[in-house]
Coordinates of C-alpha atoms in Angstrom, one line a residue:
Chain A
M158 CA -6.9 0.1 -25.3
T159 CA -6.6 0.0 -21.4
T160 CA -5.8 -3.2 -19.9
I161 CA -6.2 -4.3 -16.2
R162 CA -3.2 -6.0 -14.2
K163 CA -2.1 -6.9 -11.0
L164 CA 0.3 -5.0 -9.7
T165 CA 4.0 -6.7 -9.9
A166 CA 7.7 -6.1 -8.7
D167 CA 8.7 -4.3 -11.5
D168 CA 6.1 -2.3 -11.5
Y169 CA 7.5 0.1 -9.0
D170 CA 9.4 3.1 -11.0
Q171 CA 5.7 3.5 -13.1
W172 CA 3.9 3.2 -10.2
H173 CA 5.8 5.7 -7.7
P174 CA 5.0 8.8 -9.8
L175 CA 0.4 7.8 -9.3
W176 CA 1.2 6.6 -5.8
R177 CA 2.9 10.5 -5.6
G178 CA 0.5 11.9 -7.9
Y179 CA -2.7 10.7 -5.8
N180 CA -1.0 11.9 -2.6
D181 CA -0.6 15.1 -4.2
F182 CA -3.9 15.5 -4.5
Y183 CA -4.9 14.8 -0.7
R184 CA -2.3 16.8 0.3
A185 CA -0.6 14.3 2.2
D186 CA 2.7 12.9 1.9
V187 CA 3.4 9.7 3.2
P188 CA 6.7 8.8 3.4
D189 CA 8.6 6.7 0.8
E190 CA 10.0 4.1 3.3
V191 CA 6.1 3.3 3.8
A192 CA 5.4 3.4 -0.2
R193 CA 7.7 1.1 -0.3
Q194 CA 6.7 -1.2 1.8
S195 CA 2.8 -0.9 0.9
F196 CA 4.1 -1.4 -2.4
G197 CA 5.8 -4.6 -1.6
R198 CA 2.9 -5.8 0.6
M199 CA 0.3 -5.7 -2.3
V200 CA 3.0 -7.2 -4.8
A201 CA 3.0 -9.8 -1.8
E202 CA -0.7 -9.9 -1.6
Q203 CA 0.4 -10.2 2.2
D204 CA -2.1 -8.8 4.8
G205 CA -5.1 -8.5 2.8
M206 CA -3.5 -6.3 0.9
M207 CA -3.5 -6.0 -3.2
G208 CA -2.6 -3.6 -6.2
L209 CA -4.2 -3.2 -9.1
V210 CA -2.9 -1.1 -12.4
A211 CA -4.1 0.0 -15.8
E212 CA -1.7 0.2 -18.4
N213 CA -2.4 1.8 -21.8
A214 CA -1.7 0.3 -25.4
A215 CA 2.3 1.7 -24.7
G216 CA 2.5 -0.5 -22.5
N217 CA 2.9 2.7 -19.7
L218 CA 0.9 2.5 -16.4
I219 CA -2.0 5.4 -16.3
G220 CA -3.8 4.4 -13.2
I221 CA -3.6 2.5 -10.0
A222 CA -6.6 1.0 -7.4
H223 CA -5.2 -0.6 -3.8
L224 CA -7.6 -2.7 -2.1
V225 CA -7.6 -4.0 1.4
F226 CA -9.4 -7.1 2.3
H227 CA -10.3 -6.9 6.7
P228 CA -12.4 -8.7 8.5
S229 CA -15.8 -7.5 9.6
T230 CA -18.3 -8.7 12.5
W231 CA -21.4 -8.6 9.5
T232 CA -19.6 -11.0 7.6
D233 CA -17.3 -14.5 7.5
G234 CA -16.4 -13.5 4.5
V235 CA -14.4 -10.4 4.2
Y236 CA -14.8 -6.7 3.1
C237 CA -13.1 -5.3 0.1
Y238 CA -11.4 -2.1 0.9
L239 CA -11.1 -0.5 -2.3
E240 CA -8.4 1.9 -0.9
D241 CA -6.8 4.5 -3.4
L242 CA -7.3 5.0 -7.1
F243 CA -6.1 7.3 -9.3
I244 CA -5.9 7.9 -13.0
S245 CA -2.6 9.7 -14.3
R246 CA -4.4 13.5 -15.6
N247 CA -3.5 13.0 -19.5
A248 CA -5.5 9.7 -19.3
R249 CA -8.7 10.8 -17.2
G250 CA -11.6 10.1 -19.6
T251 CA -10.2 7.1 -21.4
G252 CA -12.6 4.9 -19.1
A253 CA -9.7 3.8 -17.1
G254 CA -11.2 4.6 -14.0
K255 CA -14.4 2.3 -14.8
A256 CA -12.4 -0.5 -15.6
L257 CA -10.3 -0.6 -12.6
I258 CA -13.4 -0.4 -10.5
E259 CA -14.7 -3.7 -12.9
A260 CA -11.9 -5.8 -12.5
V261 CA -12.0 -5.0 -8.6
Y262 CA -15.5 -6.1 -8.7
A263 CA -14.3 -9.1 -11.2
H264 CA -11.5 -9.8 -8.9
A265 CA -14.2 -10.2 -5.9
D266 CA -16.2 -12.1 -7.2
Q267 CA -13.7 -14.7 -8.3
R268 CA -12.4 -15.0 -5.1
G269 CA -15.5 -15.5 -3.6
D270 CA -15.9 -15.0 0.2
V271 CA -15.8 -10.9 -0.4
A272 CA -19.3 -9.8 1.7
R273 CA -19.2 -6.0 0.2
V274 CA -17.0 -4.0 -1.8
Y275 CA -16.8 0.1 -0.8
W276 CA -14.8 3.2 -0.7
T277 CA -14.6 6.6 0.3
T278 CA -14.6 10.2 -1.6
Q279 CA -14.8 13.5 -0.4
E280 CA -18.9 15.0 -1.2
F281 CA -17.8 17.6 -3.0
N282 CA -14.8 15.7 -5.7
A283 CA -17.5 15.9 -8.5
P284 CA -15.3 14.4 -11.2
A285 CA -14.8 11.0 -9.0
R286 CA -18.5 11.0 -8.1
S287 CA -19.4 11.3 -11.1
L288 CA -17.6 7.9 -12.1
Y289 CA -19.4 6.4 -8.5
D290 CA -22.3 7.2 -9.5
Q291 CA -22.4 5.3 -12.7
V292 CA -21.0 2.3 -11.1
A293 CA -21.7 2.1 -6.8
K294 CA -24.5 3.4 -4.7
R295 CA -23.6 6.4 -2.9
T296 CA -24.4 5.4 1.3
S297 CA -25.8 7.7 3.5
F298 CA -22.6 7.1 5.5
I299 CA -19.8 9.7 6.6
R300 CA -16.7 9.0 8.7
Y301 CA -15.6 10.6 11.5
Q302 CA -12.1 10.5 12.2
R303 CA -10.1 10.7 16.0
V304 CA -8.5 13.9 15.5
Chain B
M125 CA -20.5 4.7 37.3
T126 CA -20.4 2.9 34.5
T127 CA -17.4 0.6 33.7
I128 CA -15.4 0.3 30.3
R129 CA -14.1 -3.6 29.8
K130 CA -12.7 -6.0 27.1
L131 CA -15.8 -8.2 26.0
T132 CA -15.5 -11.5 27.1
A133 CA -16.6 -15.6 27.0
D134 CA -19.3 -15.2 29.2
D135 CA -20.6 -11.7 27.9
Y136 CA -22.6 -13.8 25.0
D137 CA -26.4 -14.0 27.0
Q138 CA -26.1 -10.0 27.7
W139 CA -24.4 -9.1 24.5
H140 CA -26.6 -10.7 22.0
P141 CA -29.2 -8.6 23.0
L142 CA -27.3 -5.7 22.5
W143 CA -26.6 -6.6 19.5
R144 CA -29.9 -7.6 18.2
G145 CA -31.1 -4.1 18.8
Y146 CA -27.9 -3.0 16.9
N147 CA -28.8 -5.1 13.7
D148 CA -32.5 -3.8 14.5
F149 CA -31.4 -0.2 14.3
Y150 CA -29.7 -0.6 10.9
R151 CA -32.8 -2.8 9.4
A152 CA -30.3 -5.5 9.1
D153 CA -30.1 -9.1 10.2
V154 CA -26.7 -11.0 11.0
P155 CA -27.2 -14.9 10.6
D156 CA -26.6 -15.5 14.7
E157 CA -23.6 -18.1 13.3
V158 CA -21.9 -15.0 12.3
A159 CA -22.5 -13.2 14.5
R160 CA -21.4 -16.1 16.9
Q161 CA -18.2 -16.6 15.0
S162 CA -17.7 -12.9 15.2
F163 CA -18.7 -12.3 19.2
G164 CA -15.5 -15.5 19.5
R165 CA -12.8 -13.7 16.7
M166 CA -13.2 -10.8 19.1
V167 CA -12.8 -12.0 22.7
A168 CA -10.3 -14.3 21.1
E169 CA -8.7 -11.0 19.5
Q170 CA -8.6 -13.0 16.4
D171 CA -8.2 -11.5 13.1
G172 CA -7.8 -8.0 13.9
M173 CA -11.0 -7.7 15.9
M174 CA -12.1 -6.4 19.4
G175 CA -14.9 -6.0 21.9
L176 CA -15.5 -3.7 24.4
V177 CA -18.5 -3.2 26.6
A178 CA -19.7 -0.6 28.5
E179 CA -21.4 -2.1 32.5
N180 CA -23.7 -0.3 34.4
A181 CA -23.4 0.0 38.9
A182 CA -25.0 -3.4 38.6
G183 CA -23.0 -5.3 36.6
N184 CA -25.1 -5.2 33.2
L185 CA -23.7 -4.5 29.6
I186 CA -25.4 -1.4 28.4
G187 CA -22.9 -0.5 25.8
I188 CA -20.8 -2.2 22.9
A189 CA -18.1 -1.2 20.6
H190 CA -16.5 -3.6 18.0
L191 CA -13.4 -2.6 16.7
V192 CA -11.4 -4.1 13.3
F193 CA -7.5 -3.3 12.9
H194 CA -6.5 -3.7 9.6
P195 CA -3.8 -2.9 7.9
S196 CA -3.8 0.6 5.2
T197 CA -1.4 1.5 2.2
W198 CA -0.8 4.7 4.0
T199 CA 1.1 3.5 7.2
D200 CA 3.3 0.8 8.5
G201 CA 1.1 0.6 11.5
V202 CA -2.9 0.1 11.6
Y203 CA -5.9 1.5 11.5
C204 CA -8.7 1.0 13.2
Y205 CA -11.8 0.8 12.9
L206 CA -14.3 1.1 15.4
E207 CA -17.4 -0.3 13.2
D208 CA -20.2 -1.0 15.5
L209 CA -21.1 1.1 19.0
F210 CA -24.6 0.5 20.3
I211 CA -25.9 1.2 23.5
S212 CA -29.3 0.2 24.8
R213 CA -31.7 2.5 24.5
N214 CA -32.7 3.1 28.5
A215 CA -28.3 4.0 28.2
R216 CA -28.6 6.5 26.2
G217 CA -27.7 10.1 27.7
T218 CA -25.9 8.2 30.8
G219 CA -22.3 8.9 28.8
A220 CA -21.5 5.3 28.0
G221 CA -21.0 6.1 24.0
K222 CA -18.4 8.9 25.5
A223 CA -17.4 6.5 27.7
L224 CA -16.7 3.3 25.4
I225 CA -15.1 5.6 22.3
E226 CA -12.7 6.9 24.9
A227 CA -11.8 3.6 26.1
V228 CA -11.0 3.2 22.2
Y229 CA -9.2 5.8 22.0
A230 CA -7.0 4.7 24.9
H231 CA -6.9 1.1 23.7
A232 CA -5.4 2.7 20.2
D233 CA -2.6 4.8 22.4
Q234 CA -1.9 2.3 24.3
R235 CA -1.2 -0.3 21.5
G236 CA 1.5 2.3 20.1
D237 CA 0.6 1.2 16.7
V238 CA -3.0 2.7 16.1
A239 CA -2.0 5.7 13.0
R240 CA -5.8 6.0 12.7
V241 CA -9.3 5.8 14.7
Y242 CA -12.3 6.0 12.8
W243 CA -15.6 5.3 12.1
T244 CA -19.1 6.2 9.9
T245 CA -22.2 6.7 10.1
Q246 CA -25.6 7.1 8.4
E247 CA -25.5 11.7 7.8
F248 CA -28.8 11.8 9.1
N249 CA -28.3 10.0 12.8
A250 CA -28.7 13.4 14.6
P251 CA -28.4 11.6 18.0
A252 CA -24.9 9.7 17.2
R253 CA -23.6 12.7 15.2
S254 CA -24.4 15.1 18.1
L255 CA -21.1 13.0 20.4
Y256 CA -19.6 12.1 17.3
D257 CA -19.1 15.9 16.7
Q258 CA -17.7 15.9 20.3
V259 CA -15.4 13.5 20.4
A260 CA -14.0 13.8 16.6
K261 CA -13.8 15.1 13.2
R262 CA -16.5 14.8 10.7
T263 CA -14.4 14.3 8.1
S264 CA -15.7 15.0 4.2
F265 CA -15.5 11.0 3.1
I266 CA -18.6 9.4 1.7
R267 CA -19.2 5.9 1.8
Y268 CA -19.4 4.4 -1.5
Q269 CA -20.9 0.3 -2.0
R270 CA -20.9 -2.0 -5.2
V271 CA -24.5 -2.3 -5.2
Chain C
M39 CA -51.1 -9.6 8.9
T40 CA -50.4 -6.5 6.4
T41 CA -52.3 -6.7 2.6
I42 CA -51.3 -4.7 -0.3
R43 CA -53.8 -3.5 -2.9
K44 CA -54.9 -0.9 -5.3
L45 CA -57.0 1.8 -4.0
T46 CA -60.5 2.0 -4.3
A47 CA -63.7 4.2 -4.2
D48 CA -64.4 2.6 -1.2
D49 CA -61.3 3.4 0.5
Y50 CA -62.0 7.0 0.9
D51 CA -63.6 7.4 4.6
Q52 CA -59.7 5.4 5.8
W53 CA -57.8 7.5 3.1
H54 CA -58.5 10.7 3.3
P55 CA -57.2 10.4 7.8
L56 CA -53.9 9.2 6.2
W57 CA -53.8 11.9 3.4
R58 CA -54.5 14.4 5.9
G59 CA -51.4 13.0 8.4
Y60 CA -49.3 12.6 5.4
N61 CA -50.4 16.8 4.7
D62 CA -49.5 17.5 8.7
F63 CA -46.2 15.8 8.0
Y64 CA -45.0 18.3 5.3
R65 CA -46.8 21.2 7.2
A66 CA -48.8 21.3 3.9
D67 CA -52.5 21.8 3.8
V68 CA -54.1 20.2 -0.2
P69 CA -57.4 21.4 -0.2
D70 CA -60.0 19.3 0.4
E71 CA -61.9 19.5 -3.8
V72 CA -58.3 18.9 -4.8
A73 CA -57.7 15.9 -2.6
R74 CA -61.0 14.8 -3.8
Q75 CA -60.1 14.6 -7.7
S76 CA -56.5 12.9 -7.1
F77 CA -58.5 10.1 -5.3
G78 CA -60.4 10.0 -8.0
R79 CA -57.6 10.3 -10.6
M80 CA -55.7 7.5 -8.2
V81 CA -58.8 5.6 -8.3
A82 CA -59.5 5.5 -11.9
E83 CA -55.8 4.8 -12.7
Q84 CA -56.1 8.3 -14.8
D85 CA -53.5 10.8 -16.1
G86 CA -50.9 8.2 -15.2
M87 CA -51.6 8.0 -11.3
M88 CA -52.0 5.6 -9.2
G89 CA -52.8 4.4 -5.3
L90 CA -51.8 1.0 -3.5
V91 CA -52.9 1.3 -0.1
A92 CA -51.7 -1.8 3.0
E93 CA -54.0 -3.1 5.2
N94 CA -54.2 -4.8 8.4
A95 CA -54.9 -8.3 9.8
A96 CA -58.4 -6.1 11.2
G97 CA -59.1 -4.6 7.2
N98 CA -58.4 -1.0 8.8
L99 CA -55.8 1.0 6.2
I100 CA -53.2 2.0 7.6
G101 CA -50.5 3.3 4.6
I102 CA -51.0 4.5 1.4
A103 CA -48.6 4.8 -1.3
H104 CA -49.4 7.2 -4.7
L105 CA -47.8 7.2 -8.2
V106 CA -47.4 8.9 -10.6
F107 CA -46.0 7.9 -14.6
H108 CA -44.9 10.3 -16.7
P109 CA -43.2 10.3 -19.2
S110 CA -38.9 11.1 -19.9
T111 CA -36.9 12.7 -22.0
W112 CA -34.7 9.3 -21.0
T113 CA -36.9 6.7 -21.8
D114 CA -39.6 5.3 -24.7
G115 CA -41.0 4.5 -21.5
V116 CA -42.5 5.7 -18.6
Y117 CA -40.8 7.0 -14.7
C118 CA -42.7 6.1 -11.9
Y119 CA -42.5 8.5 -9.6
L120 CA -44.0 7.5 -5.8
E121 CA -45.0 10.5 -4.9
D122 CA -46.4 10.3 -1.8
L123 CA -45.6 7.3 0.8
F124 CA -47.2 6.7 4.5
I125 CA -47.5 4.9 7.3
S126 CA -50.1 5.8 10.2
R127 CA -48.8 6.4 13.3
N128 CA -49.1 3.3 15.2
A129 CA -48.7 0.9 12.9
R130 CA -44.1 2.1 12.7
G131 CA -42.2 -0.7 12.4
T132 CA -44.9 -3.3 11.1
G133 CA -42.9 -3.2 7.9
A134 CA -45.5 -1.7 5.5
G135 CA -43.9 0.9 4.2
K136 CA -41.3 -1.5 3.1
A137 CA -44.0 -3.9 1.9
L138 CA -45.7 -0.8 0.0
I139 CA -42.3 -0.1 -1.6
E140 CA -42.1 -3.5 -3.1
A141 CA -45.8 -4.0 -4.4
V142 CA -44.4 -0.6 -6.4
Y143 CA -41.7 -2.4 -8.0
A144 CA -43.8 -5.6 -8.1
H145 CA -46.5 -3.8 -9.8
A146 CA -43.7 -1.6 -12.1
D147 CA -42.7 -4.8 -13.3
Q148 CA -45.6 -5.9 -13.8
R149 CA -46.3 -3.1 -15.8
G150 CA -43.3 -3.6 -17.8
D151 CA -42.3 -0.3 -19.5
V152 CA -41.1 1.4 -16.1
A153 CA -37.6 2.4 -16.5
R154 CA -37.2 3.9 -13.0
V155 CA -38.8 3.8 -10.2
Y156 CA -37.7 7.2 -7.8
W157 CA -38.6 9.7 -4.9
T158 CA -37.2 12.1 -2.8
T159 CA -37.3 12.7 1.0
Q160 CA -36.0 15.3 3.0
E161 CA -32.0 14.5 3.4
F162 CA -33.2 14.7 7.2
N163 CA -36.0 12.7 7.9
A164 CA -33.9 10.0 9.2
P165 CA -36.7 7.1 9.7
A166 CA -37.1 7.1 6.4
R167 CA -34.0 7.1 4.7
S168 CA -33.1 4.2 7.3
L169 CA -35.8 2.2 5.2
Y170 CA -35.1 3.9 2.0
D171 CA -31.1 2.6 2.1
Q172 CA -32.3 -0.8 2.5
V173 CA -34.8 -1.0 -0.7
A174 CA -33.8 1.8 -2.4
K175 CA -30.1 3.9 -3.8
R176 CA -29.6 7.1 -2.6
T177 CA -28.8 9.4 -5.7
S178 CA -27.1 12.4 -5.9
F179 CA -29.8 14.4 -6.7
I180 CA -30.8 17.2 -4.9
R181 CA -34.2 18.8 -5.5
Y182 CA -34.5 22.7 -7.1
Q183 CA -37.9 25.0 -7.2
R184 CA -39.1 27.9 -8.3
V185 CA -39.7 29.8 -5.4
Chain D
M40 CA -26.9 38.4 -28.3
T41 CA -28.9 35.3 -27.4
T42 CA -32.6 34.0 -28.1
I43 CA -34.8 31.8 -26.4
R44 CA -37.8 29.8 -29.1
K45 CA -38.9 26.7 -29.2
L46 CA -37.7 24.4 -30.1
T47 CA -38.5 22.8 -34.0
A48 CA -37.9 19.9 -36.2
D49 CA -35.6 22.1 -38.1
D50 CA -33.6 21.8 -35.5
Y51 CA -32.3 17.9 -34.9
D52 CA -28.5 18.0 -36.3
Q53 CA -27.7 20.9 -34.2
W54 CA -29.8 19.8 -30.7
H55 CA -28.4 16.2 -31.4
P56 CA -24.6 17.5 -30.7
L57 CA -26.0 19.0 -27.8
W58 CA -27.8 16.4 -26.3
R59 CA -25.4 14.3 -26.4
G60 CA -22.9 16.7 -24.4
Y61 CA -25.2 16.7 -22.1
N62 CA -25.7 12.2 -22.2
D63 CA -21.7 12.5 -21.8
F64 CA -21.5 14.7 -18.7
Y65 CA -23.7 12.3 -16.7
R66 CA -21.1 9.2 -18.7
A67 CA -25.2 8.5 -19.9
D68 CA -25.4 7.0 -23.5
V69 CA -29.2 6.8 -24.6
P70 CA -30.2 5.3 -27.3
D71 CA -30.1 6.9 -30.6
E72 CA -34.0 5.6 -31.4
V73 CA -35.0 7.2 -28.1
A74 CA -33.4 10.1 -28.1
R75 CA -34.9 10.5 -32.2
Q76 CA -38.6 9.8 -30.4
S77 CA -38.2 12.5 -27.2
F78 CA -36.7 15.3 -29.9
G79 CA -39.9 14.1 -31.5
R80 CA -42.3 14.1 -28.8
M81 CA -41.1 17.8 -27.9
V82 CA -41.9 19.0 -30.8
A83 CA -44.8 18.5 -31.3
E84 CA -45.3 19.0 -27.5
Q85 CA -46.6 15.0 -27.2
D86 CA -47.5 13.6 -23.9
G87 CA -46.8 16.4 -21.3
M88 CA -43.0 17.2 -23.0
M89 CA -41.5 20.5 -24.4
G90 CA -38.4 21.6 -25.0
L91 CA -37.0 25.2 -25.5
V92 CA -33.7 26.4 -27.0
A93 CA -31.3 29.2 -26.4
E94 CA -30.0 30.5 -30.2
N95 CA -26.6 33.3 -30.3
A96 CA -26.5 36.1 -32.7
A97 CA -25.0 34.1 -35.0
G98 CA -28.6 31.1 -35.3
N99 CA -26.5 28.6 -33.8
L100 CA -27.9 26.6 -31.1
I101 CA -26.0 27.0 -27.5
G102 CA -28.4 25.4 -25.4
I103 CA -31.0 23.4 -24.9
A104 CA -33.9 23.3 -22.2
H105 CA -36.1 19.8 -22.1
L106 CA -39.3 19.8 -19.7
V107 CA -42.4 17.7 -19.2
F108 CA -45.7 18.5 -17.5
H109 CA -47.1 15.8 -15.3
P110 CA -50.1 15.5 -13.0
S111 CA -49.1 15.5 -8.8
T112 CA -51.8 14.1 -6.4
W113 CA -51.0 17.6 -4.7
T114 CA -52.1 19.9 -7.4
D115 CA -55.1 20.2 -10.0
G116 CA -52.3 21.3 -12.7
V117 CA -49.7 20.0 -14.0
Y118 CA -45.9 20.1 -12.1
C119 CA -43.1 21.4 -14.7
Y120 CA -39.9 19.2 -14.5
L121 CA -37.5 21.0 -16.1
E122 CA -35.8 17.5 -16.9
D123 CA -32.5 18.5 -18.6
L124 CA -30.4 21.3 -19.1
F125 CA -27.7 22.1 -21.2
I126 CA -25.2 24.6 -22.4
S127 CA -22.9 24.6 -25.4
R128 CA -19.0 24.1 -23.3
N129 CA -17.9 27.4 -24.9
A130 CA -21.2 29.4 -24.1
R131 CA -21.1 28.7 -21.1
G132 CA -21.2 32.3 -18.5
T133 CA -22.6 34.1 -21.9
G134 CA -25.8 33.8 -19.5
A135 CA -28.5 31.3 -21.9
G136 CA -29.1 29.4 -18.9
K137 CA -30.2 31.7 -16.7
A138 CA -32.2 32.9 -20.2
L139 CA -33.6 29.6 -20.4
I140 CA -34.7 28.9 -16.7
E141 CA -36.5 32.2 -17.1
A142 CA -37.9 31.3 -20.1
V143 CA -39.3 28.2 -19.0
Y144 CA -41.0 30.0 -15.4
A145 CA -42.6 32.5 -18.2
H146 CA -43.9 29.6 -20.2
A147 CA -45.4 28.2 -16.9
D148 CA -46.3 31.1 -16.0
Q149 CA -48.1 32.1 -19.6
R150 CA -49.5 28.3 -19.2
G151 CA -51.4 29.3 -16.3
D152 CA -51.8 25.7 -14.6
V153 CA -48.4 25.1 -13.4
A154 CA -48.2 24.5 -9.8
R155 CA -44.3 23.8 -9.4
V156 CA -41.1 24.6 -11.9
Y157 CA -38.2 22.1 -10.2
W158 CA -35.1 20.4 -11.5
T159 CA -33.5 18.4 -9.6
T160 CA -29.0 18.4 -10.2
Q161 CA -26.2 16.3 -8.0
E162 CA -25.3 18.0 -5.3
F163 CA -21.7 18.4 -6.0
N164 CA -21.9 20.4 -9.2
A165 CA -20.7 23.3 -8.4
P166 CA -21.1 25.2 -11.6
A167 CA -24.6 24.9 -12.2
R168 CA -25.8 24.7 -8.2
S169 CA -24.3 28.2 -8.1
L170 CA -26.7 29.6 -11.6
Y171 CA -29.5 28.0 -9.8
D172 CA -29.3 29.4 -6.1
Q173 CA -29.6 32.5 -7.8
V174 CA -33.1 31.8 -9.9
A175 CA -34.5 29.2 -7.4
K176 CA -34.5 27.8 -3.6
R177 CA -32.7 24.5 -3.4
T178 CA -35.3 22.6 -1.3
S179 CA -34.3 19.9 1.1
F180 CA -35.2 17.1 -0.9
I181 CA -32.8 14.3 -2.4
R182 CA -33.9 11.9 -4.9
Y183 CA -34.4 7.7 -3.8
Q184 CA -34.0 6.1 -6.7
R185 CA -34.7 1.4 -7.5
V186 CA -31.7 -0.3 -8.0

């Protein structure tokens, strides 16, 4: 049984390897000082940041979801950007990813001021898109970035 | 000669038709109250929002760029989201779009805390992408959105 | 004012040029005998085929939508395939396309056994997709075809 | 040695797990009553539906292909929609998928009224597309669907 709950200060030791696994997936290497700072902002729900975690029956963290709520010119509410989503390798296929996304939706509904929930993924990420196609709408938007 | 400068409170009457043209392009219809509020937040540089405009030699606005600076878990700085970019139909091909993007880059450099400048566009928007491919990098990220 | 109604036997003379315009768009050339037969099947609502038309205030046809209802292994209802959609060049931007799609949805709801309404479009058809993105969900499915 | 033949009433027990595996792939869950009904329609070749199976040397089913023949406004013949194609995990790479597609082509040729054989696949399904690119033509058509 998977439980979804907010990230808390005590989660750091279990959160960190998941964050590292997520970084590895994108061949990224966010410095640990930044990771610690982001963790703190999410736990404190500062700067529009928030974390959700998926916990298995044994009480171990198996997934993380990081949200950034930010303003948009299109709304007087906020946009909810699901910036990071990661499920530990041996918990894939257990429904933890779907449960996290649904918890994001529920949280957005509860806030009441969320005009859009969105995220991005690499177009070739088949396993992720296979899930996303079930619970969301793939838009026609692609991302450009300053070099 | 195109001049790029910050959006100011006096620009509303010229800004509004450009905003409307931009809305039409996306078949969107953001309520005018929201537009007025977003305009105000950009002029006041509140909530991480900011506006830039392109002005032609006659002093008329021919283009707009709206920025949203927001936190990210990946950085202790901020991300700069170029949320809206629009050039009036008869000013297309004058370099105003490129000038606006370069001004965004310059502003980001000047702030000093901007870890990424990014935006999104519809994959089938050939004229826009033709410009973006010159000044930025198309990533492999596509956007998913809650229905 | 645009009216949406079912295709009738009297429409042939106005329907035919729209069908031809649609054929031209796809550089196709369906023989007129086939066109006449398809027209007849749609008017008679035979073989799961049906036609809707958009008529302007002057009573002229400005758009056509052709539906094919077919079985699917995924449902005990039917799928509604919007096979053809065309708006005459000088009626573009009047909302006729959107009105036709909404009429298709309404018709599907009224039938009560329609498990899916879908259609396809070329990925580079910007004007069409700009509309479709507003009223539907772009899926991740692409079409393969025997050579 | 792989044999391709039509689906028969006796195949249900071996067909069902393949159908389930196919459902799992798409994270879908078609109710078993619908599955039973679709199975029956394919065996009886009712409503334009038909099934083909791939059998290994030991006489076990290792793959399924489901066809829906439906009318089209573009032809006085029919279109053959290869709606479902699935090969059991441990029979991948044995050529069963290709053999099924070729049998679909042969069946279409034999019928004599098939104007097009087509199917769709998720754009990120690399293993499937790797096969399809060998035996068919990827079109530029993408699917939109009512939400």
